[in-house]
Short mmCIF file of C-alpha atoms and ligand atoms in Angstrom, two decimals:
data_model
loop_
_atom_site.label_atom_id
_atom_site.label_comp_id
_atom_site.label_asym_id
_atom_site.label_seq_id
_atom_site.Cartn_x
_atom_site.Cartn_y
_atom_site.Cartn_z
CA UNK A 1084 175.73 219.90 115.98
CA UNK A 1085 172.66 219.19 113.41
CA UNK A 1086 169.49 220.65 114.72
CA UNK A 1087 166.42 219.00 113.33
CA UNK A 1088 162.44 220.15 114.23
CA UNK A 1089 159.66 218.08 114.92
CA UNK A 1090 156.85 218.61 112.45
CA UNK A 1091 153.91 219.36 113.68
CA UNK A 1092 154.82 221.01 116.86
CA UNK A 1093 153.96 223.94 118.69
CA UNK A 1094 150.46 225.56 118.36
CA UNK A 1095 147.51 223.44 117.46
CA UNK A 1096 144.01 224.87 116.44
CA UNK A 1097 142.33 224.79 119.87
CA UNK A 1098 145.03 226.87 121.83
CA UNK A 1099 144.83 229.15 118.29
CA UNK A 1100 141.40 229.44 119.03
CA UNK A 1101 141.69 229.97 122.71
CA UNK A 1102 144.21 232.79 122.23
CA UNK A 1103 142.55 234.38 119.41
CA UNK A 1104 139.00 234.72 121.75
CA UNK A 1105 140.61 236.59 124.54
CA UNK A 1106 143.13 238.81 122.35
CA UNK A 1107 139.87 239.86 120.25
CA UNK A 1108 138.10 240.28 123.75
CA UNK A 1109 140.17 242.18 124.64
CA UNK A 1110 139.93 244.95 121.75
CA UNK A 1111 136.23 244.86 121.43
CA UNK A 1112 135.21 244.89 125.08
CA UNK A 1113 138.10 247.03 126.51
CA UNK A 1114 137.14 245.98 129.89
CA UNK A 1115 138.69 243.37 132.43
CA UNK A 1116 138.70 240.01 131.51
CA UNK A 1117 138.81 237.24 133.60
CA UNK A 1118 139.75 233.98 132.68
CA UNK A 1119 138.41 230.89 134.51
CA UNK A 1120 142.22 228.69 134.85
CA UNK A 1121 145.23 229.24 132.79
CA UNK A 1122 143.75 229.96 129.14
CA UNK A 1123 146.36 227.41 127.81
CA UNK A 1124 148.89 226.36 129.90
CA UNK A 1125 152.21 227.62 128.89
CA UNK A 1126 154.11 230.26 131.14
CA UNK A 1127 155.00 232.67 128.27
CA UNK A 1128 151.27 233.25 127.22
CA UNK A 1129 149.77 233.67 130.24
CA UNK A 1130 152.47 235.94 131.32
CA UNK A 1131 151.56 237.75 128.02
CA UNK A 1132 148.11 237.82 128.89
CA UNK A 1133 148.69 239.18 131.81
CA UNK A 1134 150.66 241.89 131.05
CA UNK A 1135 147.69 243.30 128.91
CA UNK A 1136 145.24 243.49 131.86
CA UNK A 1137 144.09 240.06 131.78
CA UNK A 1138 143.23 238.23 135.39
CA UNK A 1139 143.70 234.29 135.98
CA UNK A 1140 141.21 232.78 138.63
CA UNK A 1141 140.56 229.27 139.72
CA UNK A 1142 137.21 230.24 141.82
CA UNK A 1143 134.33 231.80 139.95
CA UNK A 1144 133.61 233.29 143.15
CA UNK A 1145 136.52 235.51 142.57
CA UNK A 1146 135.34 237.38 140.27
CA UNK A 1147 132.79 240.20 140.47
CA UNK A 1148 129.42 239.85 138.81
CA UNK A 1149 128.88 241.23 135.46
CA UNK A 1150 132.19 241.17 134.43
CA UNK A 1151 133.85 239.09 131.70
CA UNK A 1152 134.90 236.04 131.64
CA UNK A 1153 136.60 233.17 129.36
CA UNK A 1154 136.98 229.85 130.36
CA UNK A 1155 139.76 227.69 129.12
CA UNK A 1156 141.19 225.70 126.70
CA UNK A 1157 140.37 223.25 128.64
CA UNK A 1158 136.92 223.46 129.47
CA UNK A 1159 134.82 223.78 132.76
CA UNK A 1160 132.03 221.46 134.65
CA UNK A 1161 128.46 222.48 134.28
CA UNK A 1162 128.26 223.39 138.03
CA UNK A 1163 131.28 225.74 136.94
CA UNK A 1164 128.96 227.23 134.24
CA UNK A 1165 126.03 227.63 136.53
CA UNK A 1166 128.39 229.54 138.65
CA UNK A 1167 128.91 231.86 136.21
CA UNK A 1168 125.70 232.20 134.96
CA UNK A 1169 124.16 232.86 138.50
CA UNK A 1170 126.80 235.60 138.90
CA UNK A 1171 125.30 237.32 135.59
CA UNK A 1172 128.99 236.77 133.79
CA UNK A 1173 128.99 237.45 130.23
CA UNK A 1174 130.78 234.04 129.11
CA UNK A 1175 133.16 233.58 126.30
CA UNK A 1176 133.91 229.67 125.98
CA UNK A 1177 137.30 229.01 124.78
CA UNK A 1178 137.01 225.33 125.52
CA UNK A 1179 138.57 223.27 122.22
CA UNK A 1180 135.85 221.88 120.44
CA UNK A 1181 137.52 218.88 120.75
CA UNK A 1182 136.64 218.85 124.50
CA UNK A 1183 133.15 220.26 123.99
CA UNK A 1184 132.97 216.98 121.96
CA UNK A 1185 133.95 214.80 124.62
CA UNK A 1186 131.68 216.95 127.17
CA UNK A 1187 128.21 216.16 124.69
CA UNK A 1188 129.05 212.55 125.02
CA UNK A 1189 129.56 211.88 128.98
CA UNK A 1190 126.38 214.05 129.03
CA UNK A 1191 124.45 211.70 127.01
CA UNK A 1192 125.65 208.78 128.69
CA UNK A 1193 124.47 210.59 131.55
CA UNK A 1194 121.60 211.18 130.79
CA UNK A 1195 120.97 208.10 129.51
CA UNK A 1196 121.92 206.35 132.80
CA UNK A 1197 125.06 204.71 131.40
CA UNK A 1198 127.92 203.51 134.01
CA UNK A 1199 130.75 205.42 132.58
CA UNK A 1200 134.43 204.63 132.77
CA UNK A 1201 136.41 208.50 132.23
CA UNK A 1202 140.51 207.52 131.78
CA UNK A 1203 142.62 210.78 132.16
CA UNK A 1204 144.72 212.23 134.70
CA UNK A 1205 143.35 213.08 138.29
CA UNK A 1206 143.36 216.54 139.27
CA UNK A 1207 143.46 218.11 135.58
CA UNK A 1208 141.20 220.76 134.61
CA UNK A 1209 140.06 218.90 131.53
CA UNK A 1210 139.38 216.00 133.13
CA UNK A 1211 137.58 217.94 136.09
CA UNK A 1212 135.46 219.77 133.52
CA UNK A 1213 134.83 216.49 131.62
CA UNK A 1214 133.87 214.63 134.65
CA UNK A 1215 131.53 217.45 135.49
CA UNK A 1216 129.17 216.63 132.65
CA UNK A 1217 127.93 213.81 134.38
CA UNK A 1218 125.21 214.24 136.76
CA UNK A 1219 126.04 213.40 139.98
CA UNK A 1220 122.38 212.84 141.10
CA UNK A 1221 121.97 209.63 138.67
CA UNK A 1222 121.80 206.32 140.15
CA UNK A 1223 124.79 205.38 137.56
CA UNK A 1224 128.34 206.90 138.21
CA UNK A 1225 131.27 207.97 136.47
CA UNK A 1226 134.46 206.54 137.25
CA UNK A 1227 137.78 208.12 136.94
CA UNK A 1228 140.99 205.47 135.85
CA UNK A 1229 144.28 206.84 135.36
CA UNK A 1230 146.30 203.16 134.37
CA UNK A 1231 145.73 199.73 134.11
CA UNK A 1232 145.73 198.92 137.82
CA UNK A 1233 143.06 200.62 138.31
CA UNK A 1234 140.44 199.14 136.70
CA UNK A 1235 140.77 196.09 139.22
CA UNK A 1236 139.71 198.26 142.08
CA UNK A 1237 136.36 199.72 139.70
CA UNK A 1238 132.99 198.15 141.94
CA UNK A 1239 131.70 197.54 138.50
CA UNK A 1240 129.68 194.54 137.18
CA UNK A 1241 131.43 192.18 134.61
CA UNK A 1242 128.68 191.78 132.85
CA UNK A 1243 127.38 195.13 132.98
CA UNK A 1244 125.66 195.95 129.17
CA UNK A 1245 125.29 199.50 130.14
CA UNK A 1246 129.02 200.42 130.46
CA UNK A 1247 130.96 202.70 128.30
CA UNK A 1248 134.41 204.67 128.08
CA UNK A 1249 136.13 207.92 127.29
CA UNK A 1250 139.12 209.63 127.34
CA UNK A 1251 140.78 212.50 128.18
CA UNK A 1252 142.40 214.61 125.07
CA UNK A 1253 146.02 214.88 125.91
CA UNK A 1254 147.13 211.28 126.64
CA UNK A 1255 149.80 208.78 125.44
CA UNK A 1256 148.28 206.63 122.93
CA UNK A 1257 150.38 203.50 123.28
CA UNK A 1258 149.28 203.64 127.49
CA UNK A 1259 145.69 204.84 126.19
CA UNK A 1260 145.34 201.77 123.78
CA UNK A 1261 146.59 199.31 126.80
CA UNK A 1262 144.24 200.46 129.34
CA UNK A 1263 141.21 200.37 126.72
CA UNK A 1264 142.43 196.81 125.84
CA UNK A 1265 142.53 195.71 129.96
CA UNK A 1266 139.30 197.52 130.15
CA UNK A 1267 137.40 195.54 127.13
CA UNK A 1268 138.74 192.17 128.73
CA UNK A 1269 137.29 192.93 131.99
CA UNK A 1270 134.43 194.59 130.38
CA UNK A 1271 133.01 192.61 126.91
CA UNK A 1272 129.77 194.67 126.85
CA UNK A 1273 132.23 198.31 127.05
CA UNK A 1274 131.30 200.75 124.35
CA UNK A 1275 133.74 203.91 123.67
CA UNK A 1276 134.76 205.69 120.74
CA UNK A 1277 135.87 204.29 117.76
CA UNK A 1278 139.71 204.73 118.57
CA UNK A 1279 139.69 206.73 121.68
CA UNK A 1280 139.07 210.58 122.61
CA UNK A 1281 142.74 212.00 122.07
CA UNK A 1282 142.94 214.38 119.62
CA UNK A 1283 144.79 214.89 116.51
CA UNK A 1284 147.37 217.37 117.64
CA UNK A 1285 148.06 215.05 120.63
CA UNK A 1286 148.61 211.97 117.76
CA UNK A 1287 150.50 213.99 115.64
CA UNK A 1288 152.85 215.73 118.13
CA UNK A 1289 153.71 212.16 119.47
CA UNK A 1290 154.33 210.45 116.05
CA UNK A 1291 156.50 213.27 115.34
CA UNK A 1292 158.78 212.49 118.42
CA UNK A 1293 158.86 208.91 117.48
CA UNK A 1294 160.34 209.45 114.10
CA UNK A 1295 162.76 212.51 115.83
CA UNK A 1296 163.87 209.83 118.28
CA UNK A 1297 165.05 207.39 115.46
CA UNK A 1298 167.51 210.31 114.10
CA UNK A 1299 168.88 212.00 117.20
CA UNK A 1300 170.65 211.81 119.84
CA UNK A 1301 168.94 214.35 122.52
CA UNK A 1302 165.81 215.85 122.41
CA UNK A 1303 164.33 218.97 123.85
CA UNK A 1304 160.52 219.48 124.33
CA UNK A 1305 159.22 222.99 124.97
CA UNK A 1306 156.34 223.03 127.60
CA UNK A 1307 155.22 224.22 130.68
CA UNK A 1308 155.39 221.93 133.75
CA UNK A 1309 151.81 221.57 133.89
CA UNK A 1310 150.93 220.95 130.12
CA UNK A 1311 149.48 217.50 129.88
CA UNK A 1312 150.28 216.60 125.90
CA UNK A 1313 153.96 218.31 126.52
CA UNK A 1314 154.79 216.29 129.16
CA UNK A 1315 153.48 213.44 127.10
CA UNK A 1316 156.00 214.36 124.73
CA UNK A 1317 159.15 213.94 127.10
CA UNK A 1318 157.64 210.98 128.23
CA UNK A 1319 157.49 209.30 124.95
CA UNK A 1320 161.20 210.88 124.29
CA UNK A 1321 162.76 209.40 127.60
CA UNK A 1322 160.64 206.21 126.33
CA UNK A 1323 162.51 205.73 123.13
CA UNK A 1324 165.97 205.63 125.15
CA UNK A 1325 167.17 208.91 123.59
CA UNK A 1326 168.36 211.70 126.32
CA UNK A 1327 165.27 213.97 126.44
CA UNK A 1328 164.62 217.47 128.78
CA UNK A 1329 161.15 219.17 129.06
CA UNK A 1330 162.40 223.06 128.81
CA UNK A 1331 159.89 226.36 129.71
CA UNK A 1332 162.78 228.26 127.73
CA UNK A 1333 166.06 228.28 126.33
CA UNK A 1334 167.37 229.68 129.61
CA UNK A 1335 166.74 226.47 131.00
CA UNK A 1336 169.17 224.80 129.32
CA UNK A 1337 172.25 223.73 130.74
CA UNK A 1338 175.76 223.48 128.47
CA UNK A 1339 176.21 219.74 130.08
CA UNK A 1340 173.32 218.29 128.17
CA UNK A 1341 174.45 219.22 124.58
CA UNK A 1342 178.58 219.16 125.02
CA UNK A 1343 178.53 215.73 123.18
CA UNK A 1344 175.74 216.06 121.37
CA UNK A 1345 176.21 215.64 117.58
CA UNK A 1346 171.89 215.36 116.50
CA UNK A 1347 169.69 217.76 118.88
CA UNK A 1348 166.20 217.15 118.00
CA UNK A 1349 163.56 219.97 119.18
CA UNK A 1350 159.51 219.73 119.96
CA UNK A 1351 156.45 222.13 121.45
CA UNK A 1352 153.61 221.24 123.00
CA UNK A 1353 150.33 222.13 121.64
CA UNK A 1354 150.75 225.32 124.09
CA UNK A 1355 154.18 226.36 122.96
CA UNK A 1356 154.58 229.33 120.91
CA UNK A 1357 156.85 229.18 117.83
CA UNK A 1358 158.71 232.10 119.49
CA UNK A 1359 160.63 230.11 121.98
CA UNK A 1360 161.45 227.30 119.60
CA UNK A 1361 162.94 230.37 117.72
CA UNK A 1362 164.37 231.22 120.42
CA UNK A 1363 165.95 228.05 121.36
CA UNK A 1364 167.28 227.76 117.77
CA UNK A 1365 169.19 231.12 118.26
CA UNK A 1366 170.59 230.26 121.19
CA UNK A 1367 172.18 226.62 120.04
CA UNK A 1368 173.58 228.16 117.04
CA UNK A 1369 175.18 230.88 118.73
CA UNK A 1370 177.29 227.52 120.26
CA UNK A 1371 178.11 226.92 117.09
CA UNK A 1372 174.58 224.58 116.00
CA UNK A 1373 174.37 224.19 112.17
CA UNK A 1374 171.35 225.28 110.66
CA UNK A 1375 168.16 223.82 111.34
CA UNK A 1376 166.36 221.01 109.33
CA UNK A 1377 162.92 220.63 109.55
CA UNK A 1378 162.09 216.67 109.81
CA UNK A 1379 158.51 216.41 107.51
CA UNK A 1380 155.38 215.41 109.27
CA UNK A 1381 151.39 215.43 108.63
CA UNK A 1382 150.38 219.15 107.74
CA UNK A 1383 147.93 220.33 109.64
CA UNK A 1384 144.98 221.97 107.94
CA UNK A 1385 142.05 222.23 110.71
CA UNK A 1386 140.92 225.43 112.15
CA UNK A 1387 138.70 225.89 114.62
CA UNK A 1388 136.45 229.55 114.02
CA UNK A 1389 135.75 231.94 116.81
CA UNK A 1390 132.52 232.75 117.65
CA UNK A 1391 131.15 235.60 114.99
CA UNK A 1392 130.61 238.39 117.57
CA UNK A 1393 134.54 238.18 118.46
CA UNK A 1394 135.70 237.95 114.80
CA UNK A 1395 138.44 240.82 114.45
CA UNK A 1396 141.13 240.77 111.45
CA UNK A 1397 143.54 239.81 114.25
CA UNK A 1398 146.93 237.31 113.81
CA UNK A 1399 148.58 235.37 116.37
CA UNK A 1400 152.04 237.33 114.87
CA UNK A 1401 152.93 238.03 118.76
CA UNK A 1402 153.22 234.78 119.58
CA UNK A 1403 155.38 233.51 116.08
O1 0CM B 593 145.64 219.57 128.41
P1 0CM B 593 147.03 220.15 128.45
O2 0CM B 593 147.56 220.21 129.85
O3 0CM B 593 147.95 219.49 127.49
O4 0CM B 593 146.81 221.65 128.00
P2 0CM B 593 147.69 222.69 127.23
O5 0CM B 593 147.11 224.02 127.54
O6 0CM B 593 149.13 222.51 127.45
O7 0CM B 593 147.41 222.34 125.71
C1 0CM B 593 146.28 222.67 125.03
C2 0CM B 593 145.08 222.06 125.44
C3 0CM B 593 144.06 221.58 125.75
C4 0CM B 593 142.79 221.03 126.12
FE1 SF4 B 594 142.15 220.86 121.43
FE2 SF4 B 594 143.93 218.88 121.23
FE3 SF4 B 594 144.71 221.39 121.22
FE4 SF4 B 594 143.78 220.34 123.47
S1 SF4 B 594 145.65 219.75 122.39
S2 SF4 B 594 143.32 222.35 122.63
S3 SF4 B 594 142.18 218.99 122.63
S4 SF4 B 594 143.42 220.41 119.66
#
């Protein structure tokens, strides 16, 4: 069986980032730290996090004033923030920048009175922090669509000239593109971004399953169950026609999937660690897998900095 890795794949600079803030927390403040969600959300890191001390909470209410705490990767509402800051918490943002980016601009809009239209997936934490940006007080609203059949059901003017979009970070871009195309024939006045607001790890980790799909004949996507761009992944995968299966681990796979398997192509979500694609790797080749091929992609150059005050000569080496 040929093994061949999707390129990029795995972590991308925001959950770097993310990771980086808390394990350099960690060292300099030697206290508890708290972190507002799962920082990123993959299984093996929080469990990692945990292990050193760290506590998860969905309720700022949960934890006591004063104390530290982070808020995720994938950022928080400003009522969130408030929270925190009423309960004298010393904040560390780990939010991607990317998201920050997306927050500034439904803010604006916001402030400026602008109807907005916010595509993304109900119930996520980015899209609940995103959302949150946008007064709820204003006589405008925002308006949350997750696919095309939505937009029929939007009480919004036709002719409204004070309409615009955005989207979430972690979506598929082919569905993305088809809503935003619906939503500019119902809507001729709608301003957005230029393309739309997913990001380039997103783009790139997609692409990258396209062109695995073309030379394999199963493909396995490490991600936790509740990782937005990994799921994306295995749906793109199961898209294509080729036999895909979203794994947490190797232990999750089962001998049936890859008896006739000749090609076994392998991805991460921005949240996976290289470990357990290592790990993975071990484990096929110890049923007899050849080596591995890495398939070439984009390289990805961007780094996002920590803030200053949390700058330690620290590596993510735990997590490679
Ligand atoms: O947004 P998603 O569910 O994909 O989050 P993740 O933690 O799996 O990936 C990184 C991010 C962000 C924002
Ligand atoms: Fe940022 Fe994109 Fe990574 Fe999310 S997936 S943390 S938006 S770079």
């Amino acid at each position: 069986m040929d093994v061949l890795l999707a390129n990029p794949r795995g972590f991308c600079a925001g959950v770097k980032r993310a990771i980086l803030i808390v394990e350099n927390a960690l060292k300099i403040y030697k206290k508890t730290i708290y972190i507002k969600h799962e920082l990123v959300h993959n299984q093996y890191v929080i469990k990692k996090l945990r292990k050193k001390g760290v506590i998860f909470v969905e309720k700022i209410s949960d934890i006591p004033d004063n104390s530290i705490v982070v808020f995720s990767a994938h950022g928080v509402s400003k009522k969130t923030k408030e929270k925190a800051i009423k309960k004298k918490l010393i904040i560390l943002n780990a939010t991607c920048p990317l998201v920050t980016k997306v927050h500034k601009e439904v803010s604006k809009a916001s402030e400026k009175n602008i109807e907005t239209i916010f595509i993304g997936h109900k119930g996520h934490p980015e899209v609940i922090g995103t959302i949150g940006q946008y007064n709820k007080k204003n006589s405008s609203q925002i308006h949350l669509i997750e696919s095309i059949e939505d937009i029929n059901k939007l009480s919004i003017e036709k002719n409204n000239t004070k309409l615009n979009f955005f989207t979430q970070t972690t979506l598929s871009i082919n569905y993305t593109q088809s809503i935003i195309k619906a939503l500019k024939k119902k809507f001729p006045h709608i301003s957005g971004p230029k393309k739309e607001d997913i990001c380039y790890a997103t783009t790139n980790r997609q692409n990258a399953v396209i062109k695995l799909s073309k030379i394999t004949d199963m493909i396995l996507v490490i991600g936790s169950k509740n990782s937005s761009n990994s799921n994306r992944l295995t749906e793109i995968g199961k898209e294509t026609g080729v036999f895909t299966k979203q794994i947490e681990s190797f232990l999750d796979i089962k001998e049936k999937w890859i008896k006739n398997i000749k090609h076994i192509g392998i991805t991460a979500g921005a949240s996976a660690p290289e470990f357990l694609v290592k790990q993975v790797i071990e484990y096929l080749q110890k049923i007899g897998a050849k080596k591995p091929k890495e398939i070439l992609g984009p390289e990805e150059k961007i780094i996002f900095n920590i803030p200053r005050y949390l700058t330690l000569p620290l590596h993510l080496k735990n997590y490679e």
